[in-house]
Amino acid sequence: MMRRQVYRAGGLRRRALAAAVMVVAAAPAAAQGPVIEKVAPPEWWIGHSINPVRVMVRGRALDGARFACGRLRCTRATTSASGTTSFVDVTVPAGLAPGTYPITVQTAAGRRSFEFTVSRRLATTGRFRGVGPDDVLYLAMPDRFANGDPGNDDPAKAPGLHDRTKARSYHGGDLAGLQRRLPYLKALGITAIWINPIYDNDDRVNGSEVAAGEAATAYHGYHTRDYYGVDEHFGDTATFRAFVDAAHAQGIKVVLDMVANHTGPGHPWVADPPTPTWFNGTKTSHLANVWQTWTLADPHATPAMRRSTLDGWFVDLLPDLNQDDPETRRYLIQNTLWWVEKFGLDGIRQDTWPYVPRTFWRDWMAAIKAARPGVTVVGEVFEGDPSLVSFFEGGRRQWDGLDTGVDQLFDFPLFFASRSAFARGKPVREVAQTLGRDHLYRDASRLVTFLGLHDVDRFMHEPGATAEGLMLAFTFQL
């Protein structure tokens, strides 16, 4: 009996010892302090038009975070209720030398530091030139153009998504392939190249826009999961910089596609938004977009009529960013300026222009022009009605008192009329009638004409299309 009690006591001692060991093992984890997973932006510039820059720090255990910035200056720090997102204003003093500077995050759990890069701004020579009526703009979807680096076809981060037998899988095209083909484009007479978004995208998407039973990838670039990263199937930031520099060396301007309306469904923000109002709604409770863009131009439409078009999630899947949230607004503006400044872009093609509040576009455009006045923006208004497209034209106030200042819009009305006449054999009168509505625009010469792009079928896929019709269409356009 005594032996048995001793045994039990020994068991208790062993369990107590094990518990003590567990406590000792857990203690260092708590003492490690905050965890920093992402800093956005990771870099800013001396003498930039935006100063201070609002920096987002994502991680864990950031509750009550206080920032010490040394030679930089940190103010106005806030942290989300979940302790996973902090925002802080970082001021870059005039005269500061380029380099990396430590920023320390202090919480009750401890402290952690990260490096913030301060750089000189790029020279304007050969960069930030904008695009205009004299340019010949070539659209290339990186994944579908040329494979210059087979080493990124099946990256470790997202394996098994490269399959050229499937329309919605990655096909291997990349930034290196684009760079190698620049002499070919120059020989064609191309003066500017527009490429679809190169943000790091969701690795796989399953949703209502995918055919039944088919698993789709975001090869197209419109399902963003990291606004400061290049998708691993295309390369990295160094690869993109090399491509832009090579294009400029050939005299070819670079227009980068951007998406401020929505993220991909797999973005980490969807499960853990940086602020309570970062998105319009949540994954489980949101409006589906009803595509009623006419209500945005209609002075008689009610706010309720416009709401699902401005706040709804595309195809009931793509999380709609809330540009009325001050932090979301600032994040998107700074992100645009980061891409422009870091790589020396000449232009921006902005996706889904009508589906974002016009007050945001006004401020976004003003920030671009303050930073790099020569950069031009082409907005996508996917509509065939000239009276509706002209409402979104920049350079004049509309009935809502707003002028977004957008430089150019795509001429979708003329696109639809051209396809009808030259591909489907309908009367050419429709083309003339469409041109006859140019009086609705402040400056119709600023419209970007085109015969096809990534959101529509190729010309030769139209019913009745012929090679002769295609040549007529190009002759008319040129």
Coordinates of N, CA and C in Angstrom, one line a residue, residues 57-228:
V57 N 1.8 47.5 -40.7 CA 2.6 46.4 -40.1 C 1.6 45.3 -39.8
R58 N 1.8 44.1 -40.5 CA 1.0 43.0 -40.2 C 1.8 41.9 -39.5
G59 N 1.1 41.3 -38.5 CA 1.8 40.2 -37.8 C 0.9 39.7 -36.7
R60 N 1.5 39.4 -35.5 CA 0.7 38.9 -34.4 C 1.3 39.6 -33.1
A61 N 0.4 39.6 -32.1 CA 0.8 40.2 -30.8 C 1.3 41.6 -30.9
L62 N 0.6 42.4 -31.7 CA 0.9 43.8 -31.9 C 0.1 44.7 -31.0
D63 N -0.7 44.1 -30.0 CA -1.6 44.9 -29.2 C -0.8 46.0 -28.5
G64 N -1.3 47.2 -28.5 CA -0.7 48.4 -27.8 C 0.7 48.8 -28.4
A65 N 0.9 48.5 -29.7 CA 2.3 48.7 -30.2 C 2.6 50.2 -30.2
R66 N 3.9 50.4 -29.8 CA 4.5 51.7 -29.8 C 5.8 51.6 -30.7
F67 N 6.0 52.7 -31.5 CA 7.1 52.6 -32.5 C 8.2 53.6 -32.1
A68 N 9.4 53.1 -32.2 CA 10.6 54.0 -32.1 C 11.4 53.9 -33.4
C69 N 11.6 55.1 -34.0 CA 12.1 55.1 -35.4 C 13.5 55.7 -35.6
G70 N 14.2 56.0 -34.5 CA 15.5 56.5 -34.6 C 15.6 57.8 -35.5
R71 N 16.3 57.7 -36.6 CA 16.5 58.9 -37.4 C 15.2 59.2 -38.3
L72 N 14.4 58.3 -38.4 CA 13.0 58.5 -39.0 C 12.1 59.0 -37.8
R73 N 10.9 59.4 -38.2 CA 10.0 59.9 -37.1 C 8.7 59.2 -37.2
C74 N 8.3 58.6 -36.1 CA 7.0 57.8 -36.1 C 6.0 58.5 -35.3
T75 N 4.8 58.6 -35.8 CA 3.6 59.3 -35.1 C 2.4 58.6 -35.5
R76 N 1.3 58.9 -34.7 CA -0.1 58.5 -35.0 C -0.2 56.9 -35.2
A77 N 0.3 56.2 -34.3 CA 0.2 54.7 -34.3 C -1.1 54.2 -33.8
T78 N -1.7 53.3 -34.6 CA -3.0 52.6 -34.2 C -2.8 51.1 -34.4
T79 N -3.6 50.3 -33.7 CA -3.5 48.9 -33.8 C -4.9 48.3 -33.8
S80 N -5.2 47.3 -34.6 CA -6.5 46.7 -34.7 C -6.8 45.9 -33.4
A81 N -8.1 45.7 -33.2 CA -8.5 45.0 -32.0 C -8.0 43.6 -32.0
S82 N -7.7 43.0 -33.1 CA -7.2 41.6 -33.1 C -5.7 41.6 -32.8
G83 N -5.0 42.8 -32.8 CA -3.6 42.8 -32.6 C -2.8 42.3 -33.7
T84 N -3.4 42.2 -34.9 CA -2.6 41.7 -36.1 C -2.2 42.8 -37.1
T85 N -2.7 44.0 -36.9 CA -2.4 45.1 -37.8 C -2.2 46.4 -37.1
S86 N -1.0 47.0 -37.3 CA -0.7 48.3 -36.8 C -0.5 49.3 -38.0
F87 N -0.9 50.5 -37.8 CA -0.6 51.6 -38.8 C 0.3 52.6 -38.0
V88 N 1.3 53.2 -38.7 CA 2.1 54.2 -38.2 C 2.5 55.2 -39.3
D89 N 2.5 56.5 -39.0 CA 3.0 57.5 -39.9 C 4.5 57.6 -39.7
V90 N 5.3 57.4 -40.8 CA 6.7 57.4 -40.8 C 7.2 58.6 -41.7
T91 N 7.8 59.6 -41.0 CA 8.3 60.8 -41.7 C 9.8 60.6 -42.1
V92 N 10.1 60.8 -43.4 CA 11.5 60.8 -43.9 C 12.0 62.2 -43.9
P93 N 12.9 62.5 -43.0 CA 13.5 63.9 -42.9 C 14.2 64.3 -44.2
A94 N 14.1 65.6 -44.5 CA 14.9 66.1 -45.6 C 16.3 66.0 -45.3
G95 N 17.1 65.6 -46.3 CA 18.5 65.5 -46.1 C 19.0 64.1 -45.6
L96 N 18.1 63.3 -45.3 CA 18.5 61.9 -44.8 C 19.2 61.1 -45.9
A97 N 20.2 60.4 -45.6 CA 21.0 59.7 -46.6 C 20.2 58.4 -46.9
P98 N 20.2 58.0 -48.2 CA 19.6 56.7 -48.5 C 20.2 55.6 -47.7
G99 N 19.3 54.6 -47.5 CA 19.8 53.4 -46.7 C 18.6 52.7 -46.0
T100 N 19.0 51.8 -45.2 CA 17.9 51.1 -44.4 C 18.0 51.5 -42.9
Y101 N 16.9 51.8 -42.4 CA 16.8 52.3 -41.0 C 15.9 51.4 -40.2
P102 N 16.3 51.1 -38.9 CA 15.5 50.2 -38.1 C 14.3 51.0 -37.5
I103 N 13.2 50.3 -37.4 CA 12.0 50.7 -36.7 C 11.7 49.6 -35.7
T104 N 11.6 50.0 -34.4 CA 11.3 49.1 -33.4 C 9.9 49.2 -32.9
V105 N 9.3 48.0 -32.8 CA 7.9 47.9 -32.3 C 8.0 47.3 -30.9
Q106 N 7.4 48.1 -29.9 CA 7.4 47.7 -28.5 C 6.0 47.4 -28.1
T107 N 5.8 46.2 -27.5 CA 4.5 45.9 -26.9 C 4.7 45.3 -25.5
A108 N 3.7 45.0 -24.8 CA 3.8 44.4 -23.5 C 4.6 43.1 -23.5
A109 N 4.5 42.4 -24.6 CA 5.1 41.1 -24.8 C 6.6 41.2 -25.1
G110 N 7.1 42.4 -25.5 CA 8.5 42.6 -25.8 C 8.7 43.5 -27.0
R111 N 9.8 43.4 -27.7 CA 10.0 44.3 -28.8 C 10.6 43.5 -30.0
R112 N 10.4 44.1 -31.2 CA 10.9 43.5 -32.4 C 11.2 44.7 -33.3
S113 N 12.2 44.5 -34.2 CA 12.6 45.5 -35.1 C 12.5 45.1 -36.5
F114 N 12.3 46.0 -37.5 CA 12.3 45.7 -38.9 C 13.1 46.8 -39.6
E115 N 13.6 46.5 -40.8 CA 14.3 47.5 -41.6 C 13.3 48.2 -42.5
F116 N 13.4 49.5 -42.6 CA 12.7 50.3 -43.5 C 13.6 51.0 -44.5
T117 N 13.4 50.9 -45.8 CA 14.4 51.4 -46.8 C 14.0 52.8 -47.2
V118 N 15.0 53.7 -47.2 CA 14.8 55.0 -47.7 C 15.7 55.2 -49.0
S119 N 15.1 55.6 -50.1 CA 15.8 55.7 -51.4 C 15.7 57.1 -52.0
R120 N 16.7 57.3 -52.9 CA 16.6 58.5 -53.8 C 15.6 58.3 -54.9
R121 N 14.9 59.3 -55.3 CA 13.9 59.2 -56.4 C 14.6 59.0 -57.7
L122 N 14.0 58.3 -58.6 CA 14.5 58.1 -59.9 C 14.6 59.4 -60.8
A123 N 15.5 59.5 -61.6 CA 15.6 60.6 -62.6 C 14.4 60.5 -63.6
T124 N 14.0 61.6 -64.1 CA 12.8 61.6 -65.0 C 13.2 61.2 -66.4
T125 N 14.5 61.3 -66.7 CA 14.9 61.0 -68.1 C 14.5 59.6 -68.5
G126 N 13.7 59.5 -69.6 CA 13.3 58.2 -70.1 C 12.3 57.5 -69.3
R127 N 11.7 58.1 -68.3 CA 10.7 57.5 -67.5 C 9.6 58.5 -67.3
F128 N 8.4 58.0 -66.7 CA 7.3 58.8 -66.3 C 6.8 59.7 -67.5
R129 N 6.8 59.1 -68.7 CA 6.6 59.9 -69.9 C 5.1 60.0 -70.3
G130 N 4.3 59.1 -69.8 CA 2.9 59.1 -70.2 C 2.7 58.5 -71.6
V131 N 1.4 58.3 -71.9 CA 1.0 57.8 -73.2 C 0.0 58.7 -73.8
G132 N -0.1 58.8 -75.1 CA -1.0 59.7 -75.8 C -1.4 59.2 -77.1
P133 N -2.1 60.1 -77.9 CA -2.7 59.7 -79.2 C -1.7 59.2 -80.2
D134 N -0.4 59.6 -80.1 CA 0.6 59.2 -81.0 C 1.2 57.8 -80.7
D135 N 0.9 57.3 -79.6 CA 1.4 56.0 -79.2 C 0.7 54.8 -79.7
V136 N 1.4 53.7 -80.0 CA 0.8 52.4 -80.4 C 1.0 51.5 -79.2
L137 N -0.1 51.2 -78.5 CA -0.1 50.5 -77.3 C -0.4 49.0 -77.5
Y138 N 0.5 48.2 -77.0 CA 0.3 46.7 -77.2 C 0.0 46.1 -75.8
L139 N -1.0 45.3 -75.8 CA -1.4 44.6 -74.6 C -0.8 43.2 -74.6
A140 N -0.1 42.8 -73.5 CA 0.4 41.5 -73.3 C 0.0 41.0 -71.9
M141 N -0.6 39.8 -71.9 CA -0.9 39.1 -70.6 C 0.4 38.3 -70.3
P142 N 1.1 38.6 -69.3 CA 2.4 37.9 -69.1 C 2.4 36.4 -69.2
D143 N 1.4 35.8 -68.6 CA 1.3 34.3 -68.6 C 1.1 33.7 -69.9
R144 N 0.6 34.5 -70.9 CA 0.2 34.0 -72.2 C 1.1 34.5 -73.3
F145 N 2.2 35.2 -73.0 CA 2.9 35.8 -74.1 C 4.2 35.0 -74.4
A146 N 5.1 34.9 -73.5 CA 6.4 34.2 -73.8 C 7.0 33.7 -72.5
N147 N 7.5 32.5 -72.6 CA 8.2 31.8 -71.4 C 9.7 32.1 -71.5
G148 N 10.2 33.0 -70.7 CA 11.6 33.3 -70.7 C 12.4 32.6 -69.6
D149 N 11.7 32.1 -68.6 CA 12.4 31.4 -67.5 C 11.5 30.2 -67.1
P150 N 11.8 29.0 -67.6 CA 11.1 27.8 -67.2 C 11.2 27.5 -65.8
G151 N 12.2 28.1 -65.1 CA 12.4 27.8 -63.7 C 11.3 28.3 -62.8
N152 N 10.5 29.2 -63.3 CA 9.3 29.6 -62.4 C 8.0 29.1 -62.9
D153 N 8.1 28.1 -63.8 CA 6.8 27.4 -64.3 C 6.1 26.7 -63.1
D154 N 6.9 26.1 -62.2 CA 6.3 25.3 -61.2 C 7.0 25.7 -59.8
P155 N 6.7 26.9 -59.4 CA 7.4 27.4 -58.2 C 7.1 26.6 -56.9
A156 N 8.0 26.6 -56.0 CA 7.8 25.8 -54.7 C 6.6 26.4 -54.0
K157 N 6.4 27.7 -54.0 CA 5.3 28.3 -53.3 C 3.9 27.9 -53.8
A158 N 3.8 27.6 -55.1 CA 2.5 27.2 -55.7 C 2.7 26.1 -56.7
P159 N 3.1 24.9 -56.3 CA 3.4 23.9 -57.3 C 2.1 23.3 -57.9
G160 N 2.3 22.7 -59.1 CA 1.2 22.0 -59.7 C 0.2 22.8 -60.5
L161 N 0.5 24.1 -60.7 CA -0.5 24.9 -61.4 C -0.2 25.2 -62.8
H162 N 0.9 24.7 -63.3 CA 1.3 24.9 -64.7 C 0.8 23.8 -65.6
D163 N -0.1 24.1 -66.5 CA -0.7 23.0 -67.3 C -1.2 23.7 -68.6
R164 N -0.5 23.6 -69.7 CA -0.9 24.3 -70.9 C -2.1 23.6 -71.6
T165 N -2.5 22.4 -71.1 CA -3.7 21.8 -71.6 C -5.0 22.3 -71.0
K166 N -4.9 23.1 -70.0 CA -6.1 23.7 -69.3 C -6.1 25.2 -69.5
A167 N -7.2 25.7 -69.9 CA -7.3 27.1 -70.3 C -7.1 28.0 -69.1
R168 N -7.5 27.5 -67.9 CA -7.5 28.4 -66.7 C -6.3 28.1 -65.8
S169 N -5.3 27.3 -66.3 CA -4.1 27.1 -65.5 C -3.0 28.0 -66.0
Y170 N -1.9 28.1 -65.3 CA -0.7 28.9 -65.8 C -0.1 28.2 -67.0
H171 N 0.3 29.0 -68.0 CA 0.9 28.5 -69.2 C 2.4 28.8 -69.3
G172 N 3.0 29.5 -68.4 CA 4.4 29.6 -68.3 C 5.0 30.9 -68.7
G173 N 4.2 31.8 -69.3 CA 4.7 33.1 -69.7 C 5.2 33.9 -68.5
D174 N 6.1 34.8 -68.7 CA 6.7 35.6 -67.5 C 7.3 36.9 -68.0
L175 N 7.9 37.6 -67.0 CA 8.5 38.9 -67.3 C 9.7 38.7 -68.1
A176 N 10.5 37.7 -67.9 CA 11.7 37.4 -68.6 C 11.3 37.2 -70.1
G177 N 10.2 36.5 -70.4 CA 9.8 36.3 -71.7 C 9.4 37.6 -72.4
L178 N 8.7 38.5 -71.7 CA 8.4 39.8 -72.2 C 9.6 40.6 -72.6
Q179 N 10.6 40.5 -71.7 CA 11.8 41.3 -71.9 C 12.6 40.8 -73.2
R180 N 12.6 39.5 -73.4 CA 13.3 38.9 -74.5 C 12.6 39.3 -75.8
R181 N 11.3 39.6 -75.8 CA 10.6 39.9 -77.0 C 10.4 41.4 -77.3
L182 N 11.1 42.2 -76.5 CA 11.0 43.6 -76.7 C 11.5 44.1 -78.1
P183 N 12.6 43.5 -78.6 CA 13.0 43.9 -80.0 C 12.0 43.5 -81.0
Y184 N 11.3 42.4 -80.8 CA 10.2 42.0 -81.8 C 9.1 43.1 -81.7
L185 N 8.7 43.5 -80.5 CA 7.6 44.5 -80.4 C 8.1 45.8 -81.0
K186 N 9.3 46.2 -80.8 CA 9.8 47.5 -81.4 C 9.8 47.4 -82.9
A187 N 10.1 46.2 -83.4 CA 10.1 46.1 -84.9 C 8.7 46.2 -85.5
L188 N 7.7 45.9 -84.6 CA 6.3 46.0 -85.1 C 5.8 47.5 -85.1
G189 N 6.6 48.3 -84.5 CA 6.2 49.7 -84.4 C 5.5 50.1 -83.0
I190 N 5.6 49.2 -82.0 CA 5.0 49.4 -80.7 C 5.8 50.5 -80.0
T191 N 5.1 51.5 -79.4 CA 5.8 52.5 -78.6 C 5.5 52.4 -77.1
A192 N 4.5 51.6 -76.8 CA 4.1 51.4 -75.4 C 3.5 50.0 -75.2
I193 N 3.8 49.4 -74.0 CA 3.3 48.1 -73.7 C 2.5 48.1 -72.4
W194 N 1.3 47.6 -72.5 CA 0.5 47.5 -71.3 C 0.5 46.0 -70.9
I195 N 0.8 45.8 -69.6 CA 0.7 44.4 -69.2 C -0.3 44.3 -68.0
N196 N -1.0 43.1 -68.0 CA -2.0 42.9 -67.0 C -1.3 42.8 -65.6
P197 N -2.1 42.9 -64.5 CA -1.5 43.0 -63.2 C -0.5 41.9 -62.9
I198 N 0.6 42.2 -62.2 CA 1.6 41.3 -61.9 C 1.7 41.1 -60.4
Y199 N 0.7 41.6 -59.6 CA 0.7 41.4 -58.2 C 0.7 39.9 -57.9
D200 N 1.3 39.6 -56.7 CA 1.1 38.2 -56.3 C -0.3 37.8 -56.1
N201 N -0.8 36.8 -56.8 CA -2.2 36.5 -56.8 C -2.5 35.2 -56.1
D202 N -3.8 35.0 -55.8 CA -4.3 33.7 -55.2 C -3.7 32.6 -56.0
D203 N -3.2 31.5 -55.4 CA -2.7 30.4 -56.1 C -3.7 29.5 -56.7
R204 N -4.9 29.5 -56.2 CA -6.0 28.7 -56.8 C -7.3 29.4 -56.4
V205 N -8.2 29.4 -57.3 CA -9.5 30.0 -57.0 C -10.6 29.1 -57.4
N206 N -11.5 28.9 -56.5 CA -12.7 28.1 -56.8 C -13.9 29.0 -56.5
G207 N -14.7 29.3 -57.4 CA -15.8 30.2 -57.2 C -16.9 30.1 -58.3
S208 N -17.8 31.0 -58.2 CA -19.0 30.9 -59.2 C -18.6 31.3 -60.6
E209 N -17.4 32.0 -60.7 CA -17.0 32.3 -62.1 C -16.3 31.2 -62.8
V210 N -16.1 30.1 -62.1 CA -15.3 29.0 -62.7 C -16.3 27.9 -63.2
A211 N -16.1 27.3 -64.3 CA -16.9 26.3 -64.8 C -17.0 25.1 -63.8
A212 N -18.2 24.5 -63.8 CA -18.5 23.4 -62.9 C -17.4 22.4 -62.9
G213 N -16.8 22.1 -61.7 CA -15.8 21.0 -61.6 C -14.4 21.4 -62.0
E214 N -14.2 22.7 -62.5 CA -12.9 23.2 -62.9 C -12.3 24.0 -61.8
A215 N -11.0 23.7 -61.5 CA -10.3 24.5 -60.6 C -9.5 25.5 -61.4
A216 N -9.6 26.8 -61.1 CA -9.0 27.9 -61.8 C -7.8 28.5 -61.1
T217 N -6.8 29.0 -61.8 CA -5.8 29.8 -61.2 C -6.0 31.2 -61.5
A218 N -5.3 32.1 -60.9 CA -5.4 33.5 -61.1 C -4.3 34.0 -62.1
Y219 N -4.2 33.2 -63.2 CA -3.1 33.5 -64.2 C -3.3 34.9 -64.8
H220 N -4.5 35.5 -64.7 CA -4.8 36.7 -65.3 C -4.3 37.9 -64.5
G221 N -4.1 37.7 -63.2 CA -3.6 38.8 -62.3 C -4.6 39.6 -61.6
Y222 N -5.9 39.3 -61.6 CA -6.9 40.2 -61.0 C -7.4 39.7 -59.7
H223 N -6.8 38.7 -59.1 CA -7.1 38.2 -57.8 C -6.0 38.4 -56.8
T224 N -5.8 39.7 -56.4 CA -4.6 40.1 -55.7 C -4.6 39.5 -54.2
R225 N -3.4 39.0 -53.8 CA -3.3 38.6 -52.4 C -2.1 39.4 -51.7
D226 N -1.3 40.1 -52.5 CA -0.2 40.9 -52.0 C 0.0 42.1 -53.0
Y227 N -0.3 43.3 -52.6 CA -0.2 44.4 -53.4 C 1.2 44.9 -53.6
Y228 N 2.1 44.3 -52.8 CA 3.5 44.7 -52.9 C 4.4 43.6 -53.3

